[in-house]
Coordinates of C-alpha atoms (C1' of nucleotides) in Angstrom, one line a residue:
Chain M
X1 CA 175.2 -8.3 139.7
X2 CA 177.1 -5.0 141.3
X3 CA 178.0 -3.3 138.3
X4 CA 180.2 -0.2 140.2
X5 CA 184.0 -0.9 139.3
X6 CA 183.2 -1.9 136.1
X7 CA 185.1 0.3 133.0
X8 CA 181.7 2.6 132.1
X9 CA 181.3 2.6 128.2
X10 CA 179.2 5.1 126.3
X11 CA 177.9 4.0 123.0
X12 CA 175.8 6.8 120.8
X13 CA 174.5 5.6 117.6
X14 CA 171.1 6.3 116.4
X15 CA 170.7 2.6 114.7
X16 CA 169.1 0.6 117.3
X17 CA 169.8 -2.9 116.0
X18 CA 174.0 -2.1 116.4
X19 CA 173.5 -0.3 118.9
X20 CA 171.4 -3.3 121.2
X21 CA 174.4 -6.0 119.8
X22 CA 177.3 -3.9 120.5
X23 CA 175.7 -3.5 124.1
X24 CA 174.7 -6.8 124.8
X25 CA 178.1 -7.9 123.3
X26 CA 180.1 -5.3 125.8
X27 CA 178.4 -5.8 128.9
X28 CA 178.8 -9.8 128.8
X29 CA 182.3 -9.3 128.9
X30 CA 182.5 -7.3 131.7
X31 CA 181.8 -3.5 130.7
X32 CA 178.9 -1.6 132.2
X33 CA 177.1 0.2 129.2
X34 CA 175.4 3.1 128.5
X35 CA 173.3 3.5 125.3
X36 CA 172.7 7.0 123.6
X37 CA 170.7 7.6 120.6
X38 CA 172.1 10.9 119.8
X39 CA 174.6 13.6 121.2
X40 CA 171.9 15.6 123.6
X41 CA 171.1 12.2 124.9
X42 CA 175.1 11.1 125.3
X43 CA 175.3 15.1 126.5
X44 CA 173.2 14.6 129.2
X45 CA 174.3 11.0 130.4
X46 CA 178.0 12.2 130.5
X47 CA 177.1 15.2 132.8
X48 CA 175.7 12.8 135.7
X49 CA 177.5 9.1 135.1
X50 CA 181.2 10.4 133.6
X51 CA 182.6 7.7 130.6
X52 CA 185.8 6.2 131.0
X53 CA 185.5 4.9 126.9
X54 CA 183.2 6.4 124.0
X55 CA 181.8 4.3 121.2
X56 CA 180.6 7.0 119.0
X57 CA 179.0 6.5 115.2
X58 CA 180.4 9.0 113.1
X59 CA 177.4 9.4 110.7
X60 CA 174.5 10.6 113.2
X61 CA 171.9 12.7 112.7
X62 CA 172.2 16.3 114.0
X63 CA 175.3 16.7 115.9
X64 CA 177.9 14.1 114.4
X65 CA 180.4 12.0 115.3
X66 CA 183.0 14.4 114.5
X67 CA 181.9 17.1 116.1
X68 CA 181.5 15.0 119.3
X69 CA 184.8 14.1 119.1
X70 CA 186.2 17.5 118.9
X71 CA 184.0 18.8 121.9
X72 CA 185.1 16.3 124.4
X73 CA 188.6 15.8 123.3
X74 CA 188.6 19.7 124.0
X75 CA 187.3 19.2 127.5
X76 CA 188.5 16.1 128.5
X77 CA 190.9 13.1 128.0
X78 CA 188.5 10.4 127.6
X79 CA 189.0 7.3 125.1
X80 CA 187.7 7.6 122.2
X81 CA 186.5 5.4 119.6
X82 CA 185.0 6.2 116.0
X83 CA 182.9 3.9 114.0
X84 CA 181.8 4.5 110.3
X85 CA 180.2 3.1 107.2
X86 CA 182.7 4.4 105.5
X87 CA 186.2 2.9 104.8
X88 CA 187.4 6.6 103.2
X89 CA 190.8 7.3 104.0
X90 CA 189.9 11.2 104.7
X91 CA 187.3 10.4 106.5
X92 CA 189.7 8.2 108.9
X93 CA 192.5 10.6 109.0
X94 CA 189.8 13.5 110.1
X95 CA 188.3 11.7 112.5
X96 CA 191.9 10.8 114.1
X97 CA 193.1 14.2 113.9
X98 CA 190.3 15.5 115.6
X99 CA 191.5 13.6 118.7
X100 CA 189.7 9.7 118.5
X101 CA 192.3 7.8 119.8
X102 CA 190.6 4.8 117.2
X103 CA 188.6 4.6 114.4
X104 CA 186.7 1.1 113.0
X105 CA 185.3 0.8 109.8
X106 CA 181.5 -1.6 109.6
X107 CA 181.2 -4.2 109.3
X108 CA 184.1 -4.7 111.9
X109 CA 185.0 -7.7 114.1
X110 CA 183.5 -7.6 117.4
X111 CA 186.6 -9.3 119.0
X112 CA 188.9 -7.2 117.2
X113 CA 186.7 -4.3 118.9
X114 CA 187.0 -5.5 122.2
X115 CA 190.9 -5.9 121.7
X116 CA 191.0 -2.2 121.1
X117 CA 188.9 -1.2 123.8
X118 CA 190.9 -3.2 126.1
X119 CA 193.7 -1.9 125.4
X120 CA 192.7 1.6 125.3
X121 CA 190.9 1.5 128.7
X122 CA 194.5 0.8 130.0
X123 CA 195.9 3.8 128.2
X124 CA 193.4 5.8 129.8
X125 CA 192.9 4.9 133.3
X126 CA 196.6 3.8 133.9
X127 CA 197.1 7.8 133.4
X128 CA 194.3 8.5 135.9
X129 CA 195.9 6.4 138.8
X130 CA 199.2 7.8 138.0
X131 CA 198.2 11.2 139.0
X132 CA 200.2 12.1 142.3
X133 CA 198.6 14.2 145.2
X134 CA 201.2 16.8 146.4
X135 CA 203.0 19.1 143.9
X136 CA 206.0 21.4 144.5
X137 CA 207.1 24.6 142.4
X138 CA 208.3 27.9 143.0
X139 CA 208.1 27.4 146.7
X140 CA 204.9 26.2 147.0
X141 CA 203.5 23.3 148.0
X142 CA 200.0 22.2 146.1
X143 CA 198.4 19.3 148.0
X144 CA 195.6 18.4 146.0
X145 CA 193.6 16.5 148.5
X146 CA 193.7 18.8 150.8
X147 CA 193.0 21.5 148.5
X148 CA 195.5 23.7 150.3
X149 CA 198.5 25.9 148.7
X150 CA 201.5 26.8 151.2
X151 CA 203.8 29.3 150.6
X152 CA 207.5 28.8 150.7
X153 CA 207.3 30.6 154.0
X154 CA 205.0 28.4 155.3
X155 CA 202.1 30.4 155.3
X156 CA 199.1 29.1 153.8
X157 CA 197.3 30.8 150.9
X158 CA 193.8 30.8 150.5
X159 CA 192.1 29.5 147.3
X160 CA 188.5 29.7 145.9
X161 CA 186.8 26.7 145.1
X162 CA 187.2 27.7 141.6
X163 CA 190.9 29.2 141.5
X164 CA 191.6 25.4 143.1
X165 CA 189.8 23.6 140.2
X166 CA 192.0 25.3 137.6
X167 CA 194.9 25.4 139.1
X168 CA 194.6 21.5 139.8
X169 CA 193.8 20.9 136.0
X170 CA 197.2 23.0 135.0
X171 CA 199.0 21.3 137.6
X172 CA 198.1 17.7 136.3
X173 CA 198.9 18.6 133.1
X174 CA 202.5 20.7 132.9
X175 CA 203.7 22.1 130.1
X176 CA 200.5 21.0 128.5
X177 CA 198.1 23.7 126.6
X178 CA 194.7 23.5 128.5
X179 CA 191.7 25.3 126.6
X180 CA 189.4 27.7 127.9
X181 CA 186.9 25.5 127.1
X182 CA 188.7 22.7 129.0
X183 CA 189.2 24.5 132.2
X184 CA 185.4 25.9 132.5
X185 CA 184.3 22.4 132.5
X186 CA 186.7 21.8 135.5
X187 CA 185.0 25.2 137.1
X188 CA 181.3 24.0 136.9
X189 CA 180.6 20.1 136.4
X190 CA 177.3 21.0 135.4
X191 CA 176.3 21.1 132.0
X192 CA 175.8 24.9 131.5
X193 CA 179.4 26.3 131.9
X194 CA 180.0 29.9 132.3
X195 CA 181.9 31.9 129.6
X196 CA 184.6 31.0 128.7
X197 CA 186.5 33.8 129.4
X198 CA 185.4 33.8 133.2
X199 CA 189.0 31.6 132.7
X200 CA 191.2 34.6 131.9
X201 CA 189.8 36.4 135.4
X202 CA 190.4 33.4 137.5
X203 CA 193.8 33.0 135.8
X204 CA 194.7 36.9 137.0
X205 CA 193.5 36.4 140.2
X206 CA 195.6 32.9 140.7
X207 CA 198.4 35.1 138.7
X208 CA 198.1 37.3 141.8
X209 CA 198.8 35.1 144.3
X210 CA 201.5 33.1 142.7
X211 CA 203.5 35.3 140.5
X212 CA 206.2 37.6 141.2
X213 CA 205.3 39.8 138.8
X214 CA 202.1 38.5 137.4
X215 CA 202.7 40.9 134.6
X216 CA 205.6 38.4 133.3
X217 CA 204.2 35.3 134.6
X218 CA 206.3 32.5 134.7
X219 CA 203.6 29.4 136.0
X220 CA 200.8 30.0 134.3
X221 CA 201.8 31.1 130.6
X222 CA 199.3 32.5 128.0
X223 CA 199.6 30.1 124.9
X224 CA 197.8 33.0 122.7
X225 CA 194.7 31.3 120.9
X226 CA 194.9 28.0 122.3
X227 CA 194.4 28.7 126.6
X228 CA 197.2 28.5 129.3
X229 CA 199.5 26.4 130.3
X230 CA 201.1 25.3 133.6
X231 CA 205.0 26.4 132.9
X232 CA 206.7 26.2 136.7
X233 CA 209.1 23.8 137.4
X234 CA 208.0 20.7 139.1
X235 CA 210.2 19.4 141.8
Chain A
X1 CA 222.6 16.7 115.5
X2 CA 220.7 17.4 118.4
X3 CA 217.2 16.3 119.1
X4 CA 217.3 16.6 122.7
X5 CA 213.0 16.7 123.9
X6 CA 211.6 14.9 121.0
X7 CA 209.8 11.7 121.5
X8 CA 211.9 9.1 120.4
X9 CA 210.5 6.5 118.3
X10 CA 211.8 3.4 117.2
X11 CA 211.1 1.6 113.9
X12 CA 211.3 -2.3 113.6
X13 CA 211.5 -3.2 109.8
X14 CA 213.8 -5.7 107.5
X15 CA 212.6 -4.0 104.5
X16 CA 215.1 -0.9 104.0
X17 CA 213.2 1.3 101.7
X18 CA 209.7 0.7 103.6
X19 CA 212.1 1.8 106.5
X20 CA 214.0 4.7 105.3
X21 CA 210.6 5.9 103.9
X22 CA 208.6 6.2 107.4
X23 CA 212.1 7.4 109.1
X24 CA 212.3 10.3 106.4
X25 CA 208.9 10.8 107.0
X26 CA 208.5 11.0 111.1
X27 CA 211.8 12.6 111.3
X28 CA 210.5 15.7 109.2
X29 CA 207.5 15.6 111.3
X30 CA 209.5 16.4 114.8
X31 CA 209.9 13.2 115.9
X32 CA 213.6 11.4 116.9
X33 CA 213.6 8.5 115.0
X34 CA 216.2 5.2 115.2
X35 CA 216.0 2.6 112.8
X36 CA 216.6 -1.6 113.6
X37 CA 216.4 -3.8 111.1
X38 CA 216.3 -7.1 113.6
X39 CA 214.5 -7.5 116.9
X40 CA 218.3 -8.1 118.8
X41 CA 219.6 -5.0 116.9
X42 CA 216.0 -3.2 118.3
X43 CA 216.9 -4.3 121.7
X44 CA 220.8 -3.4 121.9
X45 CA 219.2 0.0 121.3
X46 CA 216.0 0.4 123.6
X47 CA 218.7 -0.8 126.3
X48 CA 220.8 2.5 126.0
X49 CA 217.8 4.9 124.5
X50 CA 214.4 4.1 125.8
X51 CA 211.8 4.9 123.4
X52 CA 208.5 6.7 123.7
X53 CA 207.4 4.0 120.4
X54 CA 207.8 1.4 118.7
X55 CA 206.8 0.2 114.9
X56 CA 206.7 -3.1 114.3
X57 CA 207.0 -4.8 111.0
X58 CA 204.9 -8.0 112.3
X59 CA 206.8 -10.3 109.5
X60 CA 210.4 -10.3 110.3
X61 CA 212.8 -12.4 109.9
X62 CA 213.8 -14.4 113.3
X63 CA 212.1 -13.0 116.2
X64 CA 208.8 -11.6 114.7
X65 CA 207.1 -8.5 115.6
X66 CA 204.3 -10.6 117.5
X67 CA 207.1 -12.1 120.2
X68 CA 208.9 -8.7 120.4
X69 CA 205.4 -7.1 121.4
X70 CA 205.1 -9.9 123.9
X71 CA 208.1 -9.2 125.4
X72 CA 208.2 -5.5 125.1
X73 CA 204.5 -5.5 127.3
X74 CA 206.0 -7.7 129.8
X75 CA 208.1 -5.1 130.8
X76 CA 206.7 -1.8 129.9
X77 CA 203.9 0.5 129.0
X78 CA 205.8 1.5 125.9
X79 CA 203.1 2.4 123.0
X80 CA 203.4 -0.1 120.4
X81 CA 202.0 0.0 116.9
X82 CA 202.0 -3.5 114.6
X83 CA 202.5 -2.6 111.1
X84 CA 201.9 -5.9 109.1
X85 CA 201.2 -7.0 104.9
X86 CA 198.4 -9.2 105.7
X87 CA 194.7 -7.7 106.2
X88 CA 193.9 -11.0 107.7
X89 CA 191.1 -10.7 110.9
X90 CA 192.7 -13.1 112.8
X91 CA 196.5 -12.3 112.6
X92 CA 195.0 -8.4 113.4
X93 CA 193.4 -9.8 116.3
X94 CA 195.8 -11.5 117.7
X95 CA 198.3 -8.5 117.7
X96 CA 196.1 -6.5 119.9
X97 CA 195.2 -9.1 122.1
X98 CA 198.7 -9.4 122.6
X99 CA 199.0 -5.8 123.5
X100 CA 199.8 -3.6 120.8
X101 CA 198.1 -0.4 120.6
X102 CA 197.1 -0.1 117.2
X103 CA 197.8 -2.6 113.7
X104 CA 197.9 -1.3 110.6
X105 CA 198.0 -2.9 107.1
X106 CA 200.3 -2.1 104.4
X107 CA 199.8 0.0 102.1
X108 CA 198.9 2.7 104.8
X109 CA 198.2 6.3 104.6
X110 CA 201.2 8.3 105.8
X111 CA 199.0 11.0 107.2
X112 CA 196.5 8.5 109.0
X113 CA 199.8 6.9 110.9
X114 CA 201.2 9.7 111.7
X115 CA 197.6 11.0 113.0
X116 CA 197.5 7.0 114.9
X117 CA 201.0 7.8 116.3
X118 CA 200.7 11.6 117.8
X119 CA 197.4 10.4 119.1
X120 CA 199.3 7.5 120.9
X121 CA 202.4 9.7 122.5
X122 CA 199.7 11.5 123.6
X123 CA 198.4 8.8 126.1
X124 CA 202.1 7.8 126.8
X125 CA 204.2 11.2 127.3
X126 CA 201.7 12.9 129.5
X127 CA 204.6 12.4 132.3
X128 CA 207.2 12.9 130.3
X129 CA 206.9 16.8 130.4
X130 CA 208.5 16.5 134.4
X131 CA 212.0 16.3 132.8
X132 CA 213.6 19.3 131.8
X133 CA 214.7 20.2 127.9
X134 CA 217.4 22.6 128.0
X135 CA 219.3 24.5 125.1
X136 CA 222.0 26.4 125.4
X137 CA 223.6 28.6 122.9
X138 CA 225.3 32.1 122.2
X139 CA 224.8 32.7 126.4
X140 CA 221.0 32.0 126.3
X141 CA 219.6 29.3 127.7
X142 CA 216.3 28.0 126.4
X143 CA 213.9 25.4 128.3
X144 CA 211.1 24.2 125.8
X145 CA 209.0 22.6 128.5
X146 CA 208.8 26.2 130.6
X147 CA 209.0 28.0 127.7
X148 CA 211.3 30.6 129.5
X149 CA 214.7 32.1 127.2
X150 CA 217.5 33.6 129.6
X151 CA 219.8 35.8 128.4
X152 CA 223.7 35.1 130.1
X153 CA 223.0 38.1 132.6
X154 CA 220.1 35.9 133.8
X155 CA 217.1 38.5 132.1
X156 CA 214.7 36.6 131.1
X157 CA 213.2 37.7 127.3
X158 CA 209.6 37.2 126.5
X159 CA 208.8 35.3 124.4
X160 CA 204.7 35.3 122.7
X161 CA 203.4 32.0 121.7
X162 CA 204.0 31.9 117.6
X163 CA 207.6 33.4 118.5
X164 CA 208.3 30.3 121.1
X165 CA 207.0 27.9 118.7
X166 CA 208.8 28.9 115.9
X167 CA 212.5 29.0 118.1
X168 CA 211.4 25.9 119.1
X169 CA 211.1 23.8 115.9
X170 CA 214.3 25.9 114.7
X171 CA 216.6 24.7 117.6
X172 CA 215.1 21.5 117.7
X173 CA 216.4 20.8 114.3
X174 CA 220.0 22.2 114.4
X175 CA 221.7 23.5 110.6
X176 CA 218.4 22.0 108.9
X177 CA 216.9 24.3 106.7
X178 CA 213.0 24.5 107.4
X179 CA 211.0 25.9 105.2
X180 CA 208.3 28.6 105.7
X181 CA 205.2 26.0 105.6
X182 CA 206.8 23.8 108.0
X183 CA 207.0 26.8 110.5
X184 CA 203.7 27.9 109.9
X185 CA 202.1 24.8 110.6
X186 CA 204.3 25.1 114.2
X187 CA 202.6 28.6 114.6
X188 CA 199.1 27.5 114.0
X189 CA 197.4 24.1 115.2
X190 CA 194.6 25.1 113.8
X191 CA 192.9 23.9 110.1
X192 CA 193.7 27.0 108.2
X193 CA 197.4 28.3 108.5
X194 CA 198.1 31.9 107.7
X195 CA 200.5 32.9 105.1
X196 CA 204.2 31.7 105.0
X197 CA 205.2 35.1 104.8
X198 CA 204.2 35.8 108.4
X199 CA 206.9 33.3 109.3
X200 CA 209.5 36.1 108.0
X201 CA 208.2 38.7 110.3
X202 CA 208.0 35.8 113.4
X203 CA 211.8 35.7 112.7
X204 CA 212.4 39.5 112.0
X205 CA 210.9 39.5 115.5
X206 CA 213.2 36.9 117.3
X207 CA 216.6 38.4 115.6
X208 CA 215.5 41.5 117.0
X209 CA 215.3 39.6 120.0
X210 CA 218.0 36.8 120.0
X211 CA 220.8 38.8 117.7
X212 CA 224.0 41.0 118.1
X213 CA 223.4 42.5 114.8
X214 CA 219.6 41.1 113.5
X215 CA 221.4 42.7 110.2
X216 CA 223.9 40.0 110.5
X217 CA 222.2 37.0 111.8
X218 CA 224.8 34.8 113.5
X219 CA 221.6 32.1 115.2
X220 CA 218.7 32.0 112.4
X221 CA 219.9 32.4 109.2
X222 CA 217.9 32.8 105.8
X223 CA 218.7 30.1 103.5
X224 CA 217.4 32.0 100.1
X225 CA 214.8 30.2 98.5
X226 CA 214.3 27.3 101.0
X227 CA 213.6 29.0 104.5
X228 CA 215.2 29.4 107.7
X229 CA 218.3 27.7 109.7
X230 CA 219.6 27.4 113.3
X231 CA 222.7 27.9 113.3
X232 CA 224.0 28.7 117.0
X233 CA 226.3 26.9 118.5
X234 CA 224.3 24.3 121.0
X235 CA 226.5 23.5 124.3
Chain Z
dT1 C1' 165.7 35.3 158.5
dT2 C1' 168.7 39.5 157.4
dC3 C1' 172.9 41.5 156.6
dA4 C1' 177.6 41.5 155.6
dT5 C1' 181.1 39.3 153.3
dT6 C1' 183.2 36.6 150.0
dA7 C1' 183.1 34.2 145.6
dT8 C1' 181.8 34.0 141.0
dG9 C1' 180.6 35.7 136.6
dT10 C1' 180.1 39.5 133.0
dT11 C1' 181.5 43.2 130.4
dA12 C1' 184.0 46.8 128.0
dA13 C1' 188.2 49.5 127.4
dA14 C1' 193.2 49.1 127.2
dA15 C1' 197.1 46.5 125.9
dT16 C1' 199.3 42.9 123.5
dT17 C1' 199.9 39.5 120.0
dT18 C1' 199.3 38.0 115.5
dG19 C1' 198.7 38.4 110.6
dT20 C1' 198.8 41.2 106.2
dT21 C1' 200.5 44.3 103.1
dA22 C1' 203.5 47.1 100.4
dA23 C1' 207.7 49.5 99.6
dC24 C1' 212.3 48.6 99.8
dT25 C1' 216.6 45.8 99.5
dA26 C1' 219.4 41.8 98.5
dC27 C1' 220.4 37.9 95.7
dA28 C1' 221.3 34.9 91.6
dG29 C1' 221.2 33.8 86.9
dA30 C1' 221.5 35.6 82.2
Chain L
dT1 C1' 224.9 45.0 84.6
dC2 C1' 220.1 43.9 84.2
dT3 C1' 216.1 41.5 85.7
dG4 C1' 213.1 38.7 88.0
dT5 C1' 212.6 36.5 92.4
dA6 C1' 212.9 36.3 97.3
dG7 C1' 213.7 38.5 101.9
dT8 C1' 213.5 42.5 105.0
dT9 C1' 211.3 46.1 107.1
dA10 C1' 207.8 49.1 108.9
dA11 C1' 203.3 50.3 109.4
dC12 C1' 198.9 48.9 110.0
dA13 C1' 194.7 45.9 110.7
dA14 C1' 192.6 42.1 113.1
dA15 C1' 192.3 39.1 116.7
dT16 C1' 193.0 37.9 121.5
dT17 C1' 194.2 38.7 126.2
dT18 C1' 194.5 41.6 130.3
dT19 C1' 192.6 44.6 133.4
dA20 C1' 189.4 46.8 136.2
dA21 C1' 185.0 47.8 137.5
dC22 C1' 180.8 46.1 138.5
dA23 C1' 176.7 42.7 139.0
dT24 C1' 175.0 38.6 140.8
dA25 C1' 175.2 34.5 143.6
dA26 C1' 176.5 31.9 147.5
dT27 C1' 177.9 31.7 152.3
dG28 C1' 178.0 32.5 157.1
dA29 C1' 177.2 35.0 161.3
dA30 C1' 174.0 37.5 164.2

DNA sequence: TTCATTATGTTAAAATTTGTTAACTACAGA
DNA sequence: TCTGTAGTTAACAAATTTTAACATAATGAA
């Protein structure tokens, strides 16, 4: 059975016995699976075969649940689901605020599980077939198929692969603070990203060829501490 | 009072004081908030003032919170949250399957719904940020989404990132006082906020920026002992 | 292949933003 | 008025971003 289509699920959780049920129990209802014992492993899955859902155990060894959550939440919008041992409130209310978009406490009902990840799947890729193709601001035009960037005069200018990849990910996401951390990861989809502040340099150089004065920019805008964000108005 | 920009959340609940509590509660935490005590008295509302939310008391009296969730999917993408006095599997279950985002059982944590509902307008906002959220007042005009203050000669004042956060919550909540650890936690997303006192200097900075006389502040005035109003006069 | 050109990434100094502190001033209650 | 508390101000320290110069990698033409 062709399993391409299919909503791609990452599960990491170091105790094989859940880990095997929760797999078997996903896939027969129509999810194609991916099982991680740890966050290298998951690490290294997600760089070739991207998730649209994570099933992550909070309590694993090394690298835990939490801090999983924080690192792709930083980089990425994927769902994301916490399960525990624990039924602490903190421990819920941490893992929320760090950016899960659920959290589960064992022993949990399977169907009430699949309910959830159901509906969050919609959540998450109703936003990705929203996105549109062709964006308009300050006299440009940004076609992001094409890759290309016209000037209100009609003249085209030229973009680096890289200058394109972050301005696409501002661009998708206006008025919305994009990390550093965020926007390397759209530079290099590899797993060893640059520096992070290779950013600021490609954010002067696209500064250059978009602002006025890119000493007061107006579409990209420096959120101090947090990254940039894509400030020009959308028509 | 203005609240112009805010999501806009409706609440669903028979049971006043369970009501007023959560509206007291998201209101202070930047979020528009509109009470209905019926599902008809819920609908006369959504039909003039779409919401970004809705919380559902799952138990109410005539139309419950299930068949309003029914309906409400039917038609929209709206995020909905089930909030219901029985822990029962089954009647959990059946919520989400019938498409509400998240169920949660009374008593609930304050903190973890609120963490449940930013996490939510998350998903369903991230187009939202195309429409424009203009203030005007004393000649400037202020757009939250761009970030960009113009002065009534059309000059555009800079504004860093803790300065535009803290205008922001101030204008957002017109002649309400808001104290100095509600604007820090504006300035800082982070875990750790730095001291309330830096919020005085944040607005030392702004009068210098926004006032005739910053002596006389006519737009952000101290209230002693409690913290800082706006009081311009919003067009 | 080699060379020239362009793109990408790194680094350090300069500039800016943010946060802290302390002296000073204003306010409110006794 | 006195007195303790709270707010303003300025100067400074710390953190972060911008800028420019340069090193390395990738690309394309000869």
């Amino acid at each position: 059975m062709s399993r391409i289509g299919l909503p791609h699920i990452v599960i990491i959780e170091d105790e094989p016995v859940t880990r095997a049920t929760l797999t078997s129990y996903l896939d027969s209802n129509g999810y194609r699976v991916t099982e991680a014992a740890s966050a290298p492993k998951a690490e290294e899955i997600l760089a070739r075969d991207p998730a649209d859902l994570l099933l992550i155990d909070v309590n694993l060894e090394g690298k835990d649940g939490l801090q999983i959550t924080r690192e792709q939440r930083a980089q990425s919008e994927i769902g994301i689901i916490l399960i525990s041992g624990r039924t602490d409130d903190i421990d819920r209310i941490v893992g929320l605020e760090m950016g899960a978009d659920d959290y589960v406490c064992k022993p949990f009902n399977r169907r009430e599980l699949l309910a959830r990840i159901k509906n969050l799947l919609r959540r998450t890729t109703a936003l990705r077939h929203l996105s549109r193709t062709v964006f308009r601001f300050a006299g440009f035009t940004f076609d992001i198929n094409t890759r290309r960037l016209t000037r209100a005069d009609g003249e085209a200018v030229r973009l680096t692969r890289a200058e394109y990849e972050v301005l696409a990910q501002l661009v998708r996401h206006p008025a919305a603070v994009q990390s550093r951390e965020k926007l390397v990861t759209c530079i290099t989809h590899r797993q060893e990203s640059p520096e992070p502040r290779t950013v600021d340099v490609l954010v002067r150089r696209l500064r250059k060829k978009l602002e006025d004065d890119p000493k007061a920019p107006q579409i990209i805008t420096t959120s101090h501490g947090e990254g940039y964000i894509f400030t020009g108005r959308l028509e």
